[in-house]
Coordinates of C-alpha atoms and ligand atoms in Angstrom, one line a residue:
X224 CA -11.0 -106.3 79.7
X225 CA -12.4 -105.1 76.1
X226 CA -14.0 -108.8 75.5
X227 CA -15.3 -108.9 79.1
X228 CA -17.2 -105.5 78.3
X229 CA -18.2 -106.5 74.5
X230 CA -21.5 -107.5 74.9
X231 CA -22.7 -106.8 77.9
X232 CA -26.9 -106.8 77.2
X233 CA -29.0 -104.5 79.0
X234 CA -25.8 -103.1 81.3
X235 CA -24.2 -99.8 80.6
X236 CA -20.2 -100.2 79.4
X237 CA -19.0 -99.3 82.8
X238 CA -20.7 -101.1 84.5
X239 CA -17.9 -103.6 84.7
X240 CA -19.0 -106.4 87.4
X241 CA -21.1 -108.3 85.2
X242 CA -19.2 -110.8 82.9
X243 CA -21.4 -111.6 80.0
X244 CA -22.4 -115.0 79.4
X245 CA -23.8 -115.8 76.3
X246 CA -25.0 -119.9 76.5
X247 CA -26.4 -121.3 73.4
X248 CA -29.3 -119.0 73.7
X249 CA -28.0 -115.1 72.8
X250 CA -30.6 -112.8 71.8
X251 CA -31.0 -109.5 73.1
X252 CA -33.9 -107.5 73.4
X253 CA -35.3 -103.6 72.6
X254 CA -33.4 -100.7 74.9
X255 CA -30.2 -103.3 76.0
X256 CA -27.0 -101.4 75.7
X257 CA -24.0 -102.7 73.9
X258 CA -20.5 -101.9 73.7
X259 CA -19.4 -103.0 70.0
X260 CA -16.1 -102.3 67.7
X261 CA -17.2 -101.5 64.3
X262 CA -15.6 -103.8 62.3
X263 CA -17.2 -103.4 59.1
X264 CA -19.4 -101.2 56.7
X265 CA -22.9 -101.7 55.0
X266 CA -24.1 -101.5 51.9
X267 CA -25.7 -98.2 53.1
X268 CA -22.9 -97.2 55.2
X269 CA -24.1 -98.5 58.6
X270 CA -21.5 -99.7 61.0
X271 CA -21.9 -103.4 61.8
X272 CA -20.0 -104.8 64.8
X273 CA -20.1 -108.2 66.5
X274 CA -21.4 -109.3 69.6
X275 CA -20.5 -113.4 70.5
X276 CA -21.8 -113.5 66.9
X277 CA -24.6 -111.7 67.1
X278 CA -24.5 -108.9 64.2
X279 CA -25.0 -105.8 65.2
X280 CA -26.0 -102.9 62.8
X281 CA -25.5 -99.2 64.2
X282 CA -26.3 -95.9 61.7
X283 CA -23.7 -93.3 61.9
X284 CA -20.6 -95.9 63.3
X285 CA -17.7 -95.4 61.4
X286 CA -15.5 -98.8 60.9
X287 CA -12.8 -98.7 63.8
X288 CA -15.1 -96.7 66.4
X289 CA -15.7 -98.3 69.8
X290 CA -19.1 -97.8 70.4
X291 CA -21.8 -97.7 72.7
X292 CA -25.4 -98.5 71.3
X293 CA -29.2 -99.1 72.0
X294 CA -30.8 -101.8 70.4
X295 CA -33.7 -100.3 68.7
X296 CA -35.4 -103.4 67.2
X297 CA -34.3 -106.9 67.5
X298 CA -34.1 -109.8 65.4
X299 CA -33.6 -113.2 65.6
X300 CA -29.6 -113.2 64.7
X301 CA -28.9 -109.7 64.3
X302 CA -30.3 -106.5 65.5
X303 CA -30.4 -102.6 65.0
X304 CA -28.5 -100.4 67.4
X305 CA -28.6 -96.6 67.8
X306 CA -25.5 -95.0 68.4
X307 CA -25.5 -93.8 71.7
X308 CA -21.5 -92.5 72.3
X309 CA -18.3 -93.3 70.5
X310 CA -16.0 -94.7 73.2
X311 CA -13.1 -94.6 71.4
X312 CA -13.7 -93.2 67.5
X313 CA -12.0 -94.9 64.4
X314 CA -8.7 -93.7 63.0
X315 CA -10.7 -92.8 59.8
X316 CA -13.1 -90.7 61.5
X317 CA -13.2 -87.7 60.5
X318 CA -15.7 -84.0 61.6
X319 CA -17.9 -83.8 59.1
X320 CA -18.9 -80.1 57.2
X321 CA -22.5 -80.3 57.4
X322 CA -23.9 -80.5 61.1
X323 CA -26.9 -82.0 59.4
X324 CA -25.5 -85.1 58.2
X325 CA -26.7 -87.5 61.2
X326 CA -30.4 -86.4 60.4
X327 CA -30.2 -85.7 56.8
X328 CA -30.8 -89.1 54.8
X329 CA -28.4 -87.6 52.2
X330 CA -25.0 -88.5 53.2
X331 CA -24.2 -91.9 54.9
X332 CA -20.7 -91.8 55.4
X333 CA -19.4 -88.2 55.5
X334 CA -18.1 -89.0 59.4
X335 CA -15.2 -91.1 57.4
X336 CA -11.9 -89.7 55.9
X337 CA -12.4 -89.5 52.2
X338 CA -9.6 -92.1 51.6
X339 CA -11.4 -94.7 53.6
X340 CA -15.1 -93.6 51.9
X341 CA -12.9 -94.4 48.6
X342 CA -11.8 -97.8 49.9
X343 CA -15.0 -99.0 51.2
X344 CA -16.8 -98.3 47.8
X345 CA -13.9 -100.0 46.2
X346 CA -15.0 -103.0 48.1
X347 CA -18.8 -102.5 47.5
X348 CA -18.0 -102.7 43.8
X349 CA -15.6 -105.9 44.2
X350 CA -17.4 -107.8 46.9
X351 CA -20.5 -107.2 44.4
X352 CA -18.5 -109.1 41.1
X353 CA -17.5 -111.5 44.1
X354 CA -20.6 -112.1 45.6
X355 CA -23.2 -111.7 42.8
X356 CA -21.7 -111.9 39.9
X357 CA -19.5 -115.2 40.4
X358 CA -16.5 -113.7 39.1
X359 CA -13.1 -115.2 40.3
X360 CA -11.0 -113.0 42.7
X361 CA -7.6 -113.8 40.6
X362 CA -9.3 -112.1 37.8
X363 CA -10.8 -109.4 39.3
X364 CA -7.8 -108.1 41.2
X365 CA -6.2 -108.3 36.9
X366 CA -9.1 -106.3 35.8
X367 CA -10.1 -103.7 38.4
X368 CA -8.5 -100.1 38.5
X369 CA -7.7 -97.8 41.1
X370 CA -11.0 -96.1 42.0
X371 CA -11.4 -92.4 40.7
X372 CA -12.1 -89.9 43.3
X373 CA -12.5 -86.3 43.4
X374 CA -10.1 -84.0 44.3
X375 CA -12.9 -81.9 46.6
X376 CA -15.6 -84.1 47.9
X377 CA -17.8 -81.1 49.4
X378 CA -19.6 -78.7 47.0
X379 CA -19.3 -81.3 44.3
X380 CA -22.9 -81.2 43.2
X381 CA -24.5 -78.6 40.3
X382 CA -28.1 -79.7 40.9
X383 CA -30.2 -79.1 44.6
X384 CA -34.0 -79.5 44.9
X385 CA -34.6 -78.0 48.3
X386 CA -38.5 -78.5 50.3
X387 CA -40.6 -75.6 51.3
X388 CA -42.4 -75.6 54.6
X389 CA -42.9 -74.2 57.8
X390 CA -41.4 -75.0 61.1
X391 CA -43.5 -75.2 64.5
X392 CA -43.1 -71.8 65.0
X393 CA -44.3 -70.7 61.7
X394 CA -41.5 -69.4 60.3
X395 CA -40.8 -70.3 56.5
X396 CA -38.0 -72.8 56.0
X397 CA -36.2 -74.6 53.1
X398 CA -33.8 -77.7 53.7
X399 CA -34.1 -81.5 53.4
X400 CA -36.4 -84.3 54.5
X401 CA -34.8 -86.2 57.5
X402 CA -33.8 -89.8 56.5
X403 CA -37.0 -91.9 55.3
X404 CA -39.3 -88.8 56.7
X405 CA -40.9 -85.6 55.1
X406 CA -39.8 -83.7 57.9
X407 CA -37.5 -80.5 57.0
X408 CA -34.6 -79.8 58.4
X409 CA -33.9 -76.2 57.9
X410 CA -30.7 -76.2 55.4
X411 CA -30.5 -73.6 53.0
X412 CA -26.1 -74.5 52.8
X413 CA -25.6 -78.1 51.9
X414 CA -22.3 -79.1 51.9
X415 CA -22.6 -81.1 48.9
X416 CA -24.1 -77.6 47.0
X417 CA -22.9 -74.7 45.5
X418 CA -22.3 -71.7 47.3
X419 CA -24.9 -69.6 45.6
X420 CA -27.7 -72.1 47.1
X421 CA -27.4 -70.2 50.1
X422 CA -27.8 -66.6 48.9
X423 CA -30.8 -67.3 46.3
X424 CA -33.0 -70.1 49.0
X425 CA -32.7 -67.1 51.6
X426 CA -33.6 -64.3 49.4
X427 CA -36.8 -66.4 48.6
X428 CA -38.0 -67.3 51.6
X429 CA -37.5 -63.6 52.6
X430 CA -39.5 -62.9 50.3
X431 CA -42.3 -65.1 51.2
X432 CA -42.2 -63.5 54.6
X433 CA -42.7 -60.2 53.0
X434 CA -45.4 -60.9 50.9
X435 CA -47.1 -63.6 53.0
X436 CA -46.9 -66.1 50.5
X437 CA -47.5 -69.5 51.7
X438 CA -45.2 -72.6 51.8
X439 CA -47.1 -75.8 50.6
X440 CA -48.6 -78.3 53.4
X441 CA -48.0 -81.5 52.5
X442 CA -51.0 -82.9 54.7
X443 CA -53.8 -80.5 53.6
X444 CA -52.7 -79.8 49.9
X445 CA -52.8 -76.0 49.9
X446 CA -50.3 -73.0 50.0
X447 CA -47.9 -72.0 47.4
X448 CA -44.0 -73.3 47.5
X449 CA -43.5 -76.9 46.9
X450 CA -39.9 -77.0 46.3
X451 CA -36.9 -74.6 44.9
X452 CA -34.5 -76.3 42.5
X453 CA -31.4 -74.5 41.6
X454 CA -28.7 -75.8 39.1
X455 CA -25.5 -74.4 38.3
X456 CA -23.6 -75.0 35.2
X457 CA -20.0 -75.3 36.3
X458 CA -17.9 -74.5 33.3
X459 CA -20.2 -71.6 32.0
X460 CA -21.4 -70.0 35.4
X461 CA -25.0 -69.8 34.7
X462 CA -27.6 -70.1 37.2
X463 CA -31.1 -71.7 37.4
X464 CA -34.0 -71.3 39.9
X465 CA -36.9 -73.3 39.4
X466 CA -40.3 -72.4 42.0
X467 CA -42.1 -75.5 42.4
X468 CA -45.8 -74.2 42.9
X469 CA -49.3 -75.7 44.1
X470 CA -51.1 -73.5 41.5
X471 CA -51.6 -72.3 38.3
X472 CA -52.9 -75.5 36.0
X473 CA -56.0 -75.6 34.4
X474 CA -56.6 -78.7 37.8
X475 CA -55.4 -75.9 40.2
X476 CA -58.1 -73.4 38.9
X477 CA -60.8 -75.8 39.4
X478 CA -60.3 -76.9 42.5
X479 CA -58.9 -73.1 44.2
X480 CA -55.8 -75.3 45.3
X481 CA -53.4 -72.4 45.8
X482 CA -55.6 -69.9 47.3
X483 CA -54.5 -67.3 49.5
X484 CA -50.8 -67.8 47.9
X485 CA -50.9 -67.2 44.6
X486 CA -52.4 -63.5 43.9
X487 CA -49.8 -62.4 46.6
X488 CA -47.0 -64.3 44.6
X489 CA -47.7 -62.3 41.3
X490 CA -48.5 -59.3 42.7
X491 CA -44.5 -59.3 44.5
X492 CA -43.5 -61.6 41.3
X493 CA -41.1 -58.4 39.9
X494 CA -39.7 -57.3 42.9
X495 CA -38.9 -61.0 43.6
X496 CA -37.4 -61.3 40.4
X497 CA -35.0 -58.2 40.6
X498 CA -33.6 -59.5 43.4
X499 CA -32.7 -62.6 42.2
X500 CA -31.6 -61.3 39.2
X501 CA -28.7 -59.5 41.0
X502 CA -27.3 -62.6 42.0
X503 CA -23.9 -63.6 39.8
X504 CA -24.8 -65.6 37.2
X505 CA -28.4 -65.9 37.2
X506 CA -29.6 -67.0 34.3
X507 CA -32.8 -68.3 33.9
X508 CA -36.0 -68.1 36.8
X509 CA -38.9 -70.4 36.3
X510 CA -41.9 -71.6 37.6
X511 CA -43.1 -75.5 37.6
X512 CA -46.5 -76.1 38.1
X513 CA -47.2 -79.1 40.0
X514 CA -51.0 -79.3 42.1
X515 CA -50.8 -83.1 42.9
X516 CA -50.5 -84.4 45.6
X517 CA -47.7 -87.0 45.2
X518 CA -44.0 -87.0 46.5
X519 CA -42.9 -86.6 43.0
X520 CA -41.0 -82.8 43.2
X521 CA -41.5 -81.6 39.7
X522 CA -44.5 -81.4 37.7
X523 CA -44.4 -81.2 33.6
X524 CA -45.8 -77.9 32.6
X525 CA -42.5 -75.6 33.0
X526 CA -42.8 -71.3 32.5
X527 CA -39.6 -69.5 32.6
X528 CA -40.8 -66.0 34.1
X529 CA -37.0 -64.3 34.1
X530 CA -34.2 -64.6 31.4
X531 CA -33.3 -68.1 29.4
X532 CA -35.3 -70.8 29.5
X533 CA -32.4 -73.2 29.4
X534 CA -28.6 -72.7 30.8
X535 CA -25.4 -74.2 29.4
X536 CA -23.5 -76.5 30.5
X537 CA -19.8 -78.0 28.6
X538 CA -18.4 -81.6 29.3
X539 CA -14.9 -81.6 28.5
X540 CA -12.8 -84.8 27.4
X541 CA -10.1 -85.4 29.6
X542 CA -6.9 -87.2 29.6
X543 CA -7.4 -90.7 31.4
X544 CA -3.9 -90.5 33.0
X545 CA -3.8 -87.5 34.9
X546 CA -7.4 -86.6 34.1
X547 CA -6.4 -82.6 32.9
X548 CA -8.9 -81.3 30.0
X549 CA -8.3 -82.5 26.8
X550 CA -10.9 -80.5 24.3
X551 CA -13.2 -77.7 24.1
X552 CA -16.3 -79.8 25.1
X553 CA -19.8 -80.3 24.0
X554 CA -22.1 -78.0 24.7
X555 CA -25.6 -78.5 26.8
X556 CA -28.3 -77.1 27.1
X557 CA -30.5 -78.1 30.4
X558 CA -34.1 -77.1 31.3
X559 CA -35.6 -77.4 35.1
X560 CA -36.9 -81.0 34.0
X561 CA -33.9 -82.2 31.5
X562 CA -32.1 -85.3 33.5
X563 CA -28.2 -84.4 33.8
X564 CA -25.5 -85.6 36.1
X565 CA -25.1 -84.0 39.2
X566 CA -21.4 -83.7 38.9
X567 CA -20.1 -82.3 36.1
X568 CA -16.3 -83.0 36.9
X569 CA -16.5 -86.6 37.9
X570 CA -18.7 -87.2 34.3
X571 CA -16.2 -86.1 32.8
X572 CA -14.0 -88.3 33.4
X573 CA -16.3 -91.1 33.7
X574 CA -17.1 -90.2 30.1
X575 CA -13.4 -89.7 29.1
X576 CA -12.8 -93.5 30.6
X577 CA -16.0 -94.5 28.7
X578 CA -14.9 -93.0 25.2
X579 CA -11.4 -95.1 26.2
X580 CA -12.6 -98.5 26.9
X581 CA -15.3 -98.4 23.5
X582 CA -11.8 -98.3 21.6
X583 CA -13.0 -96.1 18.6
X584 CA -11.0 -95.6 15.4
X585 CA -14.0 -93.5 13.5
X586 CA -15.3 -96.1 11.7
X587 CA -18.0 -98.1 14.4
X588 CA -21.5 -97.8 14.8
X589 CA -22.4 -97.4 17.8
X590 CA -25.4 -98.2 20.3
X591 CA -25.6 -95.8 23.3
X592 CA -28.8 -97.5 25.3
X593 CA -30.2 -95.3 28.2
X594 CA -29.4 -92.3 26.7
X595 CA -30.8 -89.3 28.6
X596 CA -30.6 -86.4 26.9
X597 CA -27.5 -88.1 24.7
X598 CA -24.7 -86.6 26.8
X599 CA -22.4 -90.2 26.1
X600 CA -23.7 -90.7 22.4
X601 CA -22.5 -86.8 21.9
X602 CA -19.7 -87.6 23.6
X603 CA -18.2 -90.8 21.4
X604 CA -20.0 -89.1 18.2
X605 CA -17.1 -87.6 17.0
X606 CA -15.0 -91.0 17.5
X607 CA -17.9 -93.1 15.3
X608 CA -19.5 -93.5 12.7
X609 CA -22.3 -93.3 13.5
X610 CA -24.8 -93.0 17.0
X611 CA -27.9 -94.6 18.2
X612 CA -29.6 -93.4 21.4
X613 CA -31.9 -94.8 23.0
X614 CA -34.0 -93.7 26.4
X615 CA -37.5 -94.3 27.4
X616 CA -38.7 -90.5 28.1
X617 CA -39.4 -88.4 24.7
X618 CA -38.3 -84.9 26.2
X619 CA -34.8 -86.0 27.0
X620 CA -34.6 -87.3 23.4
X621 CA -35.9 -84.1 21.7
X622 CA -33.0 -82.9 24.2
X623 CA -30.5 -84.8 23.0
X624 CA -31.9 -84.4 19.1
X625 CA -31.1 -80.2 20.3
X626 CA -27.8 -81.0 21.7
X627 CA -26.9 -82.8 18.8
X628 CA -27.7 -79.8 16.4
X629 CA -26.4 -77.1 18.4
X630 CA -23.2 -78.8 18.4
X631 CA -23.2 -79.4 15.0
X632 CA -23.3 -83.1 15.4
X633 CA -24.7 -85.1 12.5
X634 CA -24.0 -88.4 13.1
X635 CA -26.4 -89.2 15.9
X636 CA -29.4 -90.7 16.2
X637 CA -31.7 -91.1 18.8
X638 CA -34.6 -93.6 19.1
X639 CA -37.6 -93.4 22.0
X640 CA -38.9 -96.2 23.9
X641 CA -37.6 -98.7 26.0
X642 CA -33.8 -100.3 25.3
X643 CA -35.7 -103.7 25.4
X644 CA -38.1 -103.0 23.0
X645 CA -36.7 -100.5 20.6
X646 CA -33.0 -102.8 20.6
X647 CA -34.9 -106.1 19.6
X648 CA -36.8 -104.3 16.6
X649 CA -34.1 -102.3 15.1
X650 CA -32.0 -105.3 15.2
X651 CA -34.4 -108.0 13.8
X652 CA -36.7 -106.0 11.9
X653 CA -34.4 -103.4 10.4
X654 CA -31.1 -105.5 10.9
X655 CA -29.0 -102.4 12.0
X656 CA -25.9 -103.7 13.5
X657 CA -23.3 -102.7 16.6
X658 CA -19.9 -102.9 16.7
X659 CA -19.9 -101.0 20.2
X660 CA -22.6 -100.9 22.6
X661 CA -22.9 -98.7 25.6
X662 CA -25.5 -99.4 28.1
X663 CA -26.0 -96.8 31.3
X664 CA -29.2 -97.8 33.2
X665 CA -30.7 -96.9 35.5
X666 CA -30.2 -98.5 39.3
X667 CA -32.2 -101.6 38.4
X668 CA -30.1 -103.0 35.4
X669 CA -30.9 -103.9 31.8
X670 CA -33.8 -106.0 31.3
X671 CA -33.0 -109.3 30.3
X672 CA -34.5 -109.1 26.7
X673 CA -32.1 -106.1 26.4
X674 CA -28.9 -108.3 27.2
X675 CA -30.1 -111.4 25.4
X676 CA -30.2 -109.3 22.1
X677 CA -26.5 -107.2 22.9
X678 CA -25.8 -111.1 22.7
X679 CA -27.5 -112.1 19.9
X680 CA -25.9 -108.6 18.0
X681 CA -22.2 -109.7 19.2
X682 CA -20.8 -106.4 19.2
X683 CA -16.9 -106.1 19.5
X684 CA -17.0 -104.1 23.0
X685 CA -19.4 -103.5 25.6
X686 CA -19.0 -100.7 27.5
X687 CA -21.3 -100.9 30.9
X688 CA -21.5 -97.6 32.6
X689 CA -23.5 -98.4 36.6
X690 CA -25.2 -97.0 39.5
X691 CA -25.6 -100.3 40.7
X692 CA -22.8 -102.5 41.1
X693 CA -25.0 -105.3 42.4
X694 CA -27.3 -105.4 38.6
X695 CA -24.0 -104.3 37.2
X696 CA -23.0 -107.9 38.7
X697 CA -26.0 -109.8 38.1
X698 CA -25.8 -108.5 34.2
X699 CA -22.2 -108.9 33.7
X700 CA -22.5 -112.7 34.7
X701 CA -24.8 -112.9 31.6
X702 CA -22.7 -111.2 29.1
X703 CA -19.9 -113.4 30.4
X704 CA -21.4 -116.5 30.1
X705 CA -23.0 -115.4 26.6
X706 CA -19.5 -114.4 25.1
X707 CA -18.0 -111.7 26.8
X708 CA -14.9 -111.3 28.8
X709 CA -14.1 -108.9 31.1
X710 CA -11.4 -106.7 30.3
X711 CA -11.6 -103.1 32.6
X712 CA -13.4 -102.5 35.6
X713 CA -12.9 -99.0 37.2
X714 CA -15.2 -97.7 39.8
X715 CA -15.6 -93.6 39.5
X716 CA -16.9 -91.9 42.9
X717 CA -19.9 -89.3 41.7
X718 CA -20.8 -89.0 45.1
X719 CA -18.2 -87.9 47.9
X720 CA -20.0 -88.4 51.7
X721 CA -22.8 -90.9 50.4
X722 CA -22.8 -94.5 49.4
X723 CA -23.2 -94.3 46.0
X724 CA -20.9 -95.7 43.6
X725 CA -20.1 -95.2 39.8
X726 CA -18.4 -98.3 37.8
X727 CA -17.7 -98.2 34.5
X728 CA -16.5 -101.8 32.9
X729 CA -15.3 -102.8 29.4
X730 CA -16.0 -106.3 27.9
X731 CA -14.4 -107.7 24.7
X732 CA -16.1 -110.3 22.4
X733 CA -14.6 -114.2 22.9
X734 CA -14.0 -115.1 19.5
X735 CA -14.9 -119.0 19.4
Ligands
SAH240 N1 -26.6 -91.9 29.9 C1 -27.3 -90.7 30.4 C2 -28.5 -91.1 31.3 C3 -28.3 -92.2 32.3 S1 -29.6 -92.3 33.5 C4 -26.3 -89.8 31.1 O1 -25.2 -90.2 31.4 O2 -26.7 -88.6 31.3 C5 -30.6 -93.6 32.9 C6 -31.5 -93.2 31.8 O3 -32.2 -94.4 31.4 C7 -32.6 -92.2 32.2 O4 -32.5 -91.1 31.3 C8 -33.9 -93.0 32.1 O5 -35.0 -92.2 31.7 C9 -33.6 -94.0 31.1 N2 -34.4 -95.3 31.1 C10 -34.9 -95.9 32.1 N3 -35.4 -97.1 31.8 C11 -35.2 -97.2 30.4 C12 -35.5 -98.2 29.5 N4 -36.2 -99.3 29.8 N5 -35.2 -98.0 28.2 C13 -34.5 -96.9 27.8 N6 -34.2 -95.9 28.7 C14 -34.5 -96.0 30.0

């Protein structure tokens, strides 16, 4: 009966008199109905299910769900399907927390049992190595670790940048774009947040009401409220709310972009700030000024109007066993535009594994390229010799140069410009040398000129932090075939409920 009913085009599922015949010539066509088993995941988490060959993809199936979908747009040999009903849902289905996730382009996969979300990125990361990277199986099954995963994967998340609008009614929202739209959905507790999100998004917006203060339209360029980011630092409790605001640069004044928002926002500005002030933790309150109009959230010109400019944050070693907290950390500091992971605990032990697989006895130098604001090179500083950073944008270097101080760090070193560029000249032009290299790009990989001088430097170790396993893949290949072998692999999950995927691998030096 199930095959008779699997791939039935253009005929609901019970409608069980027609018996499908597919010929030579299957296709199927916009608006036929499918029943499919999901028998595998995406790359991007969407269920993919067979029909007499024909590969189906369907957003929102979970592997194992019997399904029943509508094709939305068809292609020669495989097509897209919207889920219409789970007939019979997958043993690793699970209720998600957030109502929101179907429509919110944030998490993929939160419909599946954390377990299984830990297995499938397992698999991304191998299948990668497989696929793109040549790598033989019988190696990588040697090499590869147990993933790490989190022991909560809700509320995981220290950072939120939440949109300001208004819904059709009027009424002042804050939430998330819908997937691949710039639509809000009114969200003010994302289950990927911290609790306090709630509280301070709601206490603005009532505000706004108050006060008439205006979100900003997106289509006509005017009103107030771009976008709220709050950050929490999880080992010291503080709190930071950054406005994102149409108004205020010397641009804004010019062109009256924020009028009929912004004299009502300063004239309220104290009450405002004495409420959120109350909240536990608060620590710093700022305003970003940002009056283009571009889909990049934050502007660069940055005015705390309430406590601290910056709050702390600590990263802790941990043991690499049982992951528990090894030392007193390294201190932070983070402003509304300094890059830092989203989640703290997670870094940590990525960083911990990191420290582990560069193998220091105190006495390397070592290169930590994509640097950010140095949170790695701190980290292995007190391991080394010495530390050079390197990372393309200058304010997360005078960061990291901060950081480095504050914790009384003076064996660091950090260089601005691009890894490719700043690598090639240090090494031929000022010979400095590397007996460990860390690399942590970003999700496109190291440029080639990048890898092709870590060659031509022939540290001992390599240690390759990813976003990315499939660059991770493509650049491993080339450090392999230039000298390297493969010696760890571990994947780290950063990102419970979404696709994303962490890997951190160490390489050792082929002596020929
Ligand atoms: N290692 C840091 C940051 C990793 S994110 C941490 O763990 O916090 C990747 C970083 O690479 C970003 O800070 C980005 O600004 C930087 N970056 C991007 N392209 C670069 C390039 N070509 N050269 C140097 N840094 C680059």
């Amino acid at each position: 009966m199930e095959d008779r009913l699997n791939g039935v085009p253009g005929r609901d599922y019970d409608d069980k008199s027609v018996v499908f015949d597919r010929g030579d010539n299957f296709h199927c066509e916009k608006n036929d109905v499918f029943t499919v088993k999901i028998e595998d995941i995406g790359n991007d988490g969407e269920g993919i299910g067979k029909v007499n060959g024909y590969t189906l993809f369907v957003k929102d199936a979970v592997i194992g769900d019997r399904v029943r979908c509508k094709i939305m747009k068809a292609k020669e040999h495989y097509a897209y399907g919207k889920l219409e009903e789970i007939l019979v849902p997958s043993p690793v289905r699970v209720e998600p927390l957030c109502k929101y996730h179907r429509q919110c382009g944030g998490c993929q996969i939160q419909a599946m049992d954390y377990q299984a979300q830990l297995d499938f990125k397992q698999r991304k990361v191998k299948n990668n190595l497989l696929r793109i990277g040549g790598f033989d199986e019988e190696l990588l099954e040697q090499v590869m670790e147990p993933i790490v995963g989190m022991e909560n994967p809700y509320h995981y998340r220290n950072k939120a940048q939440f949109p300001v609008g208004t819904d059709r009614e009027g009424k002042l929202i804050a939430g998330f774009y819908a997937g691949r739209t710039h639509d809000i959905i009114p969200n003010t507790d994302c289950a990927l947040g911290v609790e306090e999100n709630k509280e301070i998004l709601e206490c603005i917006l009532a505000h706004m009401e108050k006060y008439h203060i205006p979100a900003y339209d997106e289509k006509t360029g005017t009103g107030l409220v771009r976008h709220i980011l709050i950050r929490k630092g999880f080992a010291s409790g503080e709190i930071m709310v950054c406005l994102v605001i149409n108004y205020g640069s010397k641009k804004g004044h010019k062109t009256g972009i924020g009028k009929g928002g912004n004299r009502e926002f300063l004239a309220s500005q104290k009450e405002l700030l004495k409420t959120l002030g109350k909240i536990h933790g608060m620590t710093s309150v700022s305003v970003c000024i940002n009056t283009e109009r571009t889909n990049v959230i934050m502007g660069d010109e940055v005015h705390t109007i309430w406590g601290k400019e910056k709050i702390c944050d600590t990263i802790h070693r941990r043991d690499v066993e049982d992951f528990s907290l090894m030392d007193e950390g390294i201190v932070f500091h983070i402003s509304p535009l300094s890059f830092y992971q989203v989640n703290p605990v997670q870094t940590e032990k990525l960083y911990s594994l990191a420290l582990e697989y560069a193998g220091l006895s105190g006495k390397e130098t070592v290169w930590d390229l994509y640097c950010g604001i140095g949170t790695i090179s701190l980290f292995l500083a007190g391991k080394a010799e010495h530390v050079y950073g390197v990372e393309i944008i200058p304010q997360a270097v005078q960061d990291a140069r901060e950081n480095a101080a504050w914790n009384g760090i003076d064996n660091a070193e950090f260089f601005v410009g691009k890894a490719e560029e700043v690598l090639p000249e240090k090494y031929e032009k000022e010979g400095k040398r590397a007996d460990v290299i860390v690399v942590d790009p970003p999700r496109k990989g190291c440029d080639r000129e990048c890898l092709e001088t870590m060659l031509k430097m022939r540290p001992e170790r390599i240690v390759y932090v990813s976003c990315d396993s499939a660059t991770l893949a493509r650049d491993l290949r080339m450090l392999c075939d230039g000298g390297y072998e493969l010696k760890r692999i571990r994947a780290v999950d950063q990102f419970g409920g979404t696709v994303h995927v962490e890997t951190i691998v160490g390489l050792q030096r082929r002596d020929m």
